[in-house]
């Protein structure tokens, strides 16, 4: 039977190796890029996209790409229990002033739940959460949303874009389509790859 004094160093060395390998695997995760823009052309599986910054990007979509339509809807579809995403600007009193609201289908309840910085505008935020209450206010609709770590009060001014996600089709990936890709993967050779593309319906730019 091996002595404990010789066994312990081997265990510690093994744990150290696992930690190093785990860190290396994490470090090797490819970076992702958020893309907002308009499809300029399509060549097989490659989309040429003019980004909102004016840059031409080439994005290869996977064979099994999921296409999601982004369709206009109204405040009437936001009810207690709805799972929504709110891109917003923080107000001095701690409320969030909505820039856009998107309603998730039930199958996506819980997607990216929580509150975080966002890049729609400088200083903007994103809250994915469940509607606890909605009340008409003087500045617009007041919505209380709750997520696993807290809650936010949101004011939705009149005219705020409100959209919902609907099933889409690969045929919608065509010149002129306005899209947002939340997580295009940047490959080692600099190319971009996407397995999910959100396309604005009826010519709208996805407002998220």
PDB file of C-alpha atoms in Angstrom:
ATOM      1  CA  UNK A   1       0.000   0.000   0.000  1.00  0.00           C
ATOM      2  CA  UNK A   2       1.546   3.377  -1.030  1.00  0.00           C
ATOM      3  CA  UNK A   3       2.372   5.819   1.714  1.00  0.00           C
ATOM      4  CA  UNK A   4       0.056   8.802   2.125  1.00  0.00           C
ATOM      5  CA  UNK A   5       3.049  11.131   1.891  1.00  0.00           C
ATOM      6  CA  UNK A   6       3.769   9.955  -1.665  1.00  0.00           C
ATOM      7  CA  UNK A   7       0.098   9.741  -2.701  1.00  0.00           C
ATOM      8  CA  UNK A   8      -0.862  13.330  -1.843  1.00  0.00           C
ATOM      9  CA  UNK A   9       1.659  15.033  -4.153  1.00  0.00           C
ATOM     10  CA  UNK A  10       0.461  12.884  -7.066  1.00  0.00           C
ATOM     11  CA  UNK A  11      -3.170  13.887  -6.407  1.00  0.00           C
ATOM     12  CA  UNK A  12      -2.222  17.548  -6.202  1.00  0.00           C
ATOM     13  CA  UNK A  13      -0.243  17.280  -9.426  1.00  0.00           C
ATOM     14  CA  UNK A  14      -3.211  15.644 -11.174  1.00  0.00           C
ATOM     15  CA  UNK A  15      -5.560  18.361  -9.942  1.00  0.00           C
ATOM     16  CA  UNK A  16      -3.141  21.019 -11.144  1.00  0.00           C
ATOM     17  CA  UNK A  17      -3.023  19.384 -14.585  1.00  0.00           C
ATOM     18  CA  UNK A  18      -6.815  19.270 -14.775  1.00  0.00           C
ATOM     19  CA  UNK A  19      -6.955  22.955 -13.806  1.00  0.00           C
ATOM     20  CA  UNK A  20      -4.408  23.904 -16.461  1.00  0.00           C
ATOM     21  CA  UNK A  21      -6.148  21.871 -19.160  1.00  0.00           C
ATOM     22  CA  UNK A  22      -9.536  23.281 -18.156  1.00  0.00           C
ATOM     23  CA  UNK A  23      -8.174  26.823 -18.283  1.00  0.00           C
ATOM     24  CA  UNK A  24      -6.633  26.151 -21.684  1.00  0.00           C
ATOM     25  CA  UNK A  25      -9.914  24.771 -23.023  1.00  0.00           C
ATOM     26  CA  UNK A  26     -11.751  27.842 -21.727  1.00  0.00           C
ATOM     27  CA  UNK A  27      -9.164  30.153 -23.252  1.00  0.00           C
ATOM     28  CA  UNK A  28      -9.600  28.447 -26.614  1.00  0.00           C
ATOM     29  CA  UNK A  29     -13.329  29.238 -26.831  1.00  0.00           C
ATOM     30  CA  UNK A  30     -13.694  31.303 -30.034  1.00  0.00           C
ATOM     31  CA  UNK A  31     -14.812  34.912 -29.554  1.00  0.00           C
ATOM     32  CA  UNK A  32     -18.278  35.939 -30.720  1.00  0.00           C
ATOM     33  CA  UNK A  33     -19.380  39.089 -32.516  1.00  0.00           C
ATOM     34  CA  UNK A  34     -22.771  40.825 -32.480  1.00  0.00           C
ATOM     35  CA  UNK A  35     -23.735  42.021 -35.968  1.00  0.00           C
ATOM     36  CA  UNK A  36     -26.460  44.487 -36.902  1.00  0.00           C
ATOM     37  CA  UNK A  37     -26.880  45.447 -40.524  1.00  0.00           C
ATOM     38  CA  UNK A  38     -28.337  44.813 -43.965  1.00  0.00           C
ATOM     39  CA  UNK A  39     -27.598  41.895 -46.276  1.00  0.00           C
ATOM     40  CA  UNK A  40     -25.954  43.273 -49.428  1.00  0.00           C
ATOM     41  CA  UNK A  41     -25.502  40.013 -51.318  1.00  0.00           C
ATOM     42  CA  UNK A  42     -25.679  36.241 -50.932  1.00  0.00           C
ATOM     43  CA  UNK A  43     -23.183  33.798 -52.432  1.00  0.00           C
ATOM     44  CA  UNK A  44     -24.136  30.262 -51.439  1.00  0.00           C
ATOM     45  CA  UNK A  45     -23.738  30.093 -47.685  1.00  0.00           C
ATOM     46  CA  UNK A  46     -21.906  33.422 -47.440  1.00  0.00           C
ATOM     47  CA  UNK A  47     -23.746  36.644 -46.622  1.00  0.00           C
ATOM     48  CA  UNK A  48     -22.129  39.997 -47.314  1.00  0.00           C
ATOM     49  CA  UNK A  49     -23.510  42.324 -44.664  1.00  0.00           C
ATOM     50  CA  UNK A  50     -23.188  46.087 -44.434  1.00  0.00           C
ATOM     51  CA  UNK A  51     -22.966  46.640 -40.692  1.00  0.00           C
ATOM     52  CA  UNK A  52     -24.581  49.594 -38.938  1.00  0.00           C
ATOM     53  CA  UNK A  53     -21.044  50.989 -38.596  1.00  0.00           C
ATOM     54  CA  UNK A  54     -20.677  50.894 -42.386  1.00  0.00           C
ATOM     55  CA  UNK A  55     -18.281  47.939 -42.509  1.00  0.00           C
ATOM     56  CA  UNK A  56     -18.645  45.166 -45.085  1.00  0.00           C
ATOM     57  CA  UNK A  57     -18.670  41.790 -43.330  1.00  0.00           C
ATOM     58  CA  UNK A  58     -18.706  38.300 -44.816  1.00  0.00           C
ATOM     59  CA  UNK A  59     -20.654  35.846 -42.683  1.00  0.00           C
ATOM     60  CA  UNK A  60     -20.895  32.138 -43.469  1.00  0.00           C
ATOM     61  CA  UNK A  61     -24.107  30.534 -42.211  1.00  0.00           C
ATOM     62  CA  UNK A  62     -24.068  26.901 -41.157  1.00  0.00           C
ATOM     63  CA  UNK A  63     -26.017  24.236 -43.055  1.00  0.00           C
ATOM     64  CA  UNK A  64     -28.432  23.962 -40.132  1.00  0.00           C
ATOM     65  CA  UNK A  65     -28.796  27.730 -39.609  1.00  0.00           C
ATOM     66  CA  UNK A  66     -31.898  28.788 -37.665  1.00  0.00           C
ATOM     67  CA  UNK A  67     -33.671  31.820 -39.109  1.00  0.00           C
ATOM     68  CA  UNK A  68     -35.956  33.778 -36.773  1.00  0.00           C
ATOM     69  CA  UNK A  69     -38.340  36.475 -37.969  1.00  0.00           C
ATOM     70  CA  UNK A  70     -38.620  39.697 -35.981  1.00  0.00           C
ATOM     71  CA  UNK A  71     -42.168  41.022 -36.403  1.00  0.00           C
ATOM     72  CA  UNK A  72     -43.902  44.146 -35.154  1.00  0.00           C
ATOM     73  CA  UNK A  73     -46.405  43.800 -32.337  1.00  0.00           C
ATOM     74  CA  UNK A  74     -47.989  46.072 -29.727  1.00  0.00           C
ATOM     75  CA  UNK A  75     -48.095  46.733 -25.997  1.00  0.00           C
ATOM     76  CA  UNK A  76     -51.353  44.771 -25.900  1.00  0.00           C
ATOM     77  CA  UNK A  77     -49.305  41.583 -26.265  1.00  0.00           C
ATOM     78  CA  UNK A  78     -47.237  42.331 -23.159  1.00  0.00           C
ATOM     79  CA  UNK A  79     -49.079  40.923 -20.164  1.00  0.00           C
ATOM     80  CA  UNK A  80     -48.196  39.727 -16.657  1.00  0.00           C
ATOM     81  CA  UNK A  81     -46.284  36.492 -17.121  1.00  0.00           C
ATOM     82  CA  UNK A  82     -44.843  37.444 -20.531  1.00  0.00           C
ATOM     83  CA  UNK A  83     -41.111  36.816 -20.879  1.00  0.00           C
ATOM     84  CA  UNK A  84     -39.561  39.869 -22.529  1.00  0.00           C
ATOM     85  CA  UNK A  85     -36.278  41.554 -23.333  1.00  0.00           C
ATOM     86  CA  UNK A  86     -35.930  45.312 -22.814  1.00  0.00           C
ATOM     87  CA  UNK A  87     -33.100  47.354 -24.270  1.00  0.00           C
ATOM     88  CA  UNK A  88     -33.075  50.604 -22.338  1.00  0.00           C
ATOM     89  CA  UNK A  89     -31.264  53.616 -20.991  1.00  0.00           C
ATOM     90  CA  UNK A  90     -30.932  53.983 -17.203  1.00  0.00           C
ATOM     91  CA  UNK A  91     -32.746  56.962 -15.685  1.00  0.00           C
ATOM     92  CA  UNK A  92     -31.480  58.969 -12.663  1.00  0.00           C
ATOM     93  CA  UNK A  93     -34.240  57.518 -10.476  1.00  0.00           C
ATOM     94  CA  UNK A  94     -33.121  53.951 -11.223  1.00  0.00           C
ATOM     95  CA  UNK A  95     -35.847  53.094 -13.731  1.00  0.00           C
ATOM     96  CA  UNK A  96     -35.059  51.856 -17.231  1.00  0.00           C
ATOM     97  CA  UNK A  97     -36.398  53.912 -20.172  1.00  0.00           C
ATOM     98  CA  UNK A  98     -37.088  51.421 -22.953  1.00  0.00           C
ATOM     99  CA  UNK A  99     -35.485  51.851 -26.362  1.00  0.00           C
ATOM    100  CA  UNK A 100     -37.143  48.663 -27.644  1.00  0.00           C
ATOM    101  CA  UNK A 101     -38.990  45.659 -26.252  1.00  0.00           C
ATOM    102  CA  UNK A 102     -38.984  42.147 -27.679  1.00  0.00           C
ATOM    103  CA  UNK A 103     -41.363  39.396 -26.602  1.00  0.00           C
ATOM    104  CA  UNK A 104     -39.957  35.884 -26.413  1.00  0.00           C
ATOM    105  CA  UNK A 105     -42.043  32.877 -27.447  1.00  0.00           C
ATOM    106  CA  UNK A 106     -42.836  30.508 -24.605  1.00  0.00           C
ATOM    107  CA  UNK A 107     -40.214  28.013 -25.805  1.00  0.00           C
ATOM    108  CA  UNK A 108     -37.519  30.635 -25.111  1.00  0.00           C
ATOM    109  CA  UNK A 109     -38.657  31.518 -21.594  1.00  0.00           C
ATOM    110  CA  UNK A 110     -35.569  32.022 -19.433  1.00  0.00           C
ATOM    111  CA  UNK A 111     -33.235  32.781 -22.359  1.00  0.00           C
ATOM    112  CA  UNK A 112     -30.288  34.918 -21.166  1.00  0.00           C
ATOM    113  CA  UNK A 113     -32.263  35.906 -18.078  1.00  0.00           C
ATOM    114  CA  UNK A 114     -30.926  38.866 -16.138  1.00  0.00           C
ATOM    115  CA  UNK A 115     -29.694  42.452 -16.378  1.00  0.00           C
ATOM    116  CA  UNK A 116     -26.517  43.456 -18.216  1.00  0.00           C
ATOM    117  CA  UNK A 117     -24.798  46.202 -20.224  1.00  0.00           C
ATOM    118  CA  UNK A 118     -25.816  46.333 -23.904  1.00  0.00           C
ATOM    119  CA  UNK A 119     -24.454  47.927 -27.054  1.00  0.00           C
ATOM    120  CA  UNK A 120     -27.545  49.331 -28.773  1.00  0.00           C
ATOM    121  CA  UNK A 121     -26.349  52.757 -27.619  1.00  0.00           C
ATOM    122  CA  UNK A 122     -23.512  53.901 -25.416  1.00  0.00           C
ATOM    123  CA  UNK A 123     -24.520  53.201 -21.822  1.00  0.00           C
ATOM    124  CA  UNK A 124     -27.565  51.120 -22.744  1.00  0.00           C
ATOM    125  CA  UNK A 125     -28.710  48.006 -20.884  1.00  0.00           C
ATOM    126  CA  UNK A 126     -30.583  44.778 -21.577  1.00  0.00           C
ATOM    127  CA  UNK A 127     -33.008  43.113 -19.191  1.00  0.00           C
ATOM    128  CA  UNK A 128     -34.489  39.700 -19.979  1.00  0.00           C
ATOM    129  CA  UNK A 129     -37.164  38.986 -17.409  1.00  0.00           C
ATOM    130  CA  UNK A 130     -40.763  38.072 -16.651  1.00  0.00           C
ATOM    131  CA  UNK A 131     -43.431  40.772 -16.512  1.00  0.00           C
ATOM    132  CA  UNK A 132     -44.830  41.019 -12.998  1.00  0.00           C
ATOM    133  CA  UNK A 133     -47.065  44.035 -13.529  1.00  0.00           C
ATOM    134  CA  UNK A 134     -47.957  46.560 -16.226  1.00  0.00           C
ATOM    135  CA  UNK A 135     -49.683  49.880 -15.498  1.00  0.00           C
ATOM    136  CA  UNK A 136     -50.521  52.887 -17.656  1.00  0.00           C
ATOM    137  CA  UNK A 137     -48.421  55.889 -16.627  1.00  0.00           C
ATOM    138  CA  UNK A 138     -48.106  59.550 -17.577  1.00  0.00           C
ATOM    139  CA  UNK A 139     -44.849  58.966 -19.486  1.00  0.00           C
ATOM    140  CA  UNK A 140     -45.916  55.695 -21.084  1.00  0.00           C
ATOM    141  CA  UNK A 141     -46.537  52.155 -19.942  1.00  0.00           C
ATOM    142  CA  UNK A 142     -44.892  51.241 -16.635  1.00  0.00           C
ATOM    143  CA  UNK A 143     -43.718  47.643 -16.421  1.00  0.00           C
ATOM    144  CA  UNK A 144     -42.264  45.827 -13.437  1.00  0.00           C
ATOM    145  CA  UNK A 145     -40.088  42.894 -14.534  1.00  0.00           C
ATOM    146  CA  UNK A 146     -38.502  40.263 -12.327  1.00  0.00           C
ATOM    147  CA  UNK A 147     -35.526  37.991 -12.980  1.00  0.00           C
ATOM    148  CA  UNK A 148     -33.660  35.506 -10.829  1.00  0.00           C
ATOM    149  CA  UNK A 149     -31.399  38.112  -9.186  1.00  0.00           C
ATOM    150  CA  UNK A 150     -33.737  41.065  -8.879  1.00  0.00           C
ATOM    151  CA  UNK A 151     -36.265  43.303 -10.568  1.00  0.00           C
ATOM    152  CA  UNK A 152     -36.409  46.469 -12.677  1.00  0.00           C
ATOM    153  CA  UNK A 153     -38.993  49.155 -13.253  1.00  0.00           C
ATOM    154  CA  UNK A 154     -39.297  49.964 -16.944  1.00  0.00           C
ATOM    155  CA  UNK A 155     -41.019  52.898 -18.639  1.00  0.00           C
ATOM    156  CA  UNK A 156     -42.076  52.215 -22.239  1.00  0.00           C
ATOM    157  CA  UNK A 157     -42.755  55.578 -23.947  1.00  0.00           C
ATOM    158  CA  UNK A 158     -45.328  55.805 -26.735  1.00  0.00           C
ATOM    159  CA  UNK A 159     -43.757  54.907 -30.071  1.00  0.00           C
ATOM    160  CA  UNK A 160     -41.177  52.512 -28.615  1.00  0.00           C
ATOM    161  CA  UNK A 161     -40.549  49.644 -31.079  1.00  0.00           C
ATOM    162  CA  UNK A 162     -42.145  46.440 -29.802  1.00  0.00           C
ATOM    163  CA  UNK A 163     -41.443  43.185 -31.626  1.00  0.00           C
ATOM    164  CA  UNK A 164     -41.815  39.454 -31.209  1.00  0.00           C
ATOM    165  CA  UNK A 165     -39.884  36.456 -32.514  1.00  0.00           C
ATOM    166  CA  UNK A 166     -41.592  34.186 -35.061  1.00  0.00           C
ATOM    167  CA  UNK A 167     -40.481  31.190 -37.108  1.00  0.00           C
ATOM    168  CA  UNK A 168     -38.439  32.178 -40.139  1.00  0.00           C
ATOM    169  CA  UNK A 169     -37.064  30.532 -43.241  1.00  0.00           C
ATOM    170  CA  UNK A 170     -33.650  30.448 -44.898  1.00  0.00           C
ATOM    171  CA  UNK A 171     -35.195  32.062 -47.987  1.00  0.00           C
ATOM    172  CA  UNK A 172     -35.465  35.285 -45.955  1.00  0.00           C
ATOM    173  CA  UNK A 173     -31.682  35.636 -46.051  1.00  0.00           C
ATOM    174  CA  UNK A 174     -31.623  37.774 -49.183  1.00  0.00           C
ATOM    175  CA  UNK A 175     -30.317  41.164 -50.300  1.00  0.00           C
ATOM    176  CA  UNK A 176     -32.064  44.010 -48.531  1.00  0.00           C
ATOM    177  CA  UNK A 177     -32.988  41.982 -45.448  1.00  0.00           C
ATOM    178  CA  UNK A 178     -32.176  43.722 -42.184  1.00  0.00           C
ATOM    179  CA  UNK A 179     -30.670  41.405 -39.619  1.00  0.00           C
ATOM    180  CA  UNK A 180     -29.151  40.994 -36.203  1.00  0.00           C
ATOM    181  CA  UNK A 181     -26.836  38.125 -35.320  1.00  0.00           C
ATOM    182  CA  UNK A 182     -26.292  37.919 -31.578  1.00  0.00           C
ATOM    183  CA  UNK A 183     -23.310  35.573 -31.609  1.00  0.00           C
ATOM    184  CA  UNK A 184     -21.360  35.145 -34.843  1.00  0.00           C
ATOM    185  CA  UNK A 185     -18.252  33.073 -34.130  1.00  0.00           C
ATOM    186  CA  UNK A 186     -14.941  34.571 -35.208  1.00  0.00           C
ATOM    187  CA  UNK A 187     -12.727  31.818 -36.602  1.00  0.00           C
ATOM    188  CA  UNK A 188      -8.930  31.683 -36.398  1.00  0.00           C
ATOM    189  CA  UNK A 189      -8.665  32.835 -40.020  1.00  0.00           C
ATOM    190  CA  UNK A 190     -10.806  35.904 -39.285  1.00  0.00           C
ATOM    191  CA  UNK A 191     -13.976  34.645 -40.984  1.00  0.00           C
ATOM    192  CA  UNK A 192     -17.346  34.848 -39.240  1.00  0.00           C
ATOM    193  CA  UNK A 193     -19.806  31.980 -38.873  1.00  0.00           C
ATOM    194  CA  UNK A 194     -23.406  32.046 -37.653  1.00  0.00           C
ATOM    195  CA  UNK A 195     -25.887  29.286 -36.824  1.00  0.00           C
ATOM    196  CA  UNK A 196     -28.725  31.703 -36.030  1.00  0.00           C
ATOM    197  CA  UNK A 197     -29.863  34.856 -37.835  1.00  0.00           C
ATOM    198  CA  UNK A 198     -32.718  37.167 -36.825  1.00  0.00           C
ATOM    199  CA  UNK A 199     -34.402  38.887 -39.791  1.00  0.00           C
ATOM    200  CA  UNK A 200     -36.707  41.897 -39.644  1.00  0.00           C
ATOM    201  CA  UNK A 201     -40.108  41.279 -41.198  1.00  0.00           C
ATOM    202  CA  UNK A 202     -41.716  43.832 -43.524  1.00  0.00           C
ATOM    203  CA  UNK A 203     -38.465  45.728 -43.893  1.00  0.00           C
ATOM    204  CA  UNK A 204     -37.979  46.593 -40.216  1.00  0.00           C
ATOM    205  CA  UNK A 205     -34.555  46.681 -38.623  1.00  0.00           C
ATOM    206  CA  UNK A 206     -34.537  44.419 -35.549  1.00  0.00           C
ATOM    207  CA  UNK A 207     -34.475  47.105 -32.838  1.00  0.00           C
ATOM    208  CA  UNK A 208     -32.537  45.197 -30.181  1.00  0.00           C
TER     209      UNK A 208
END
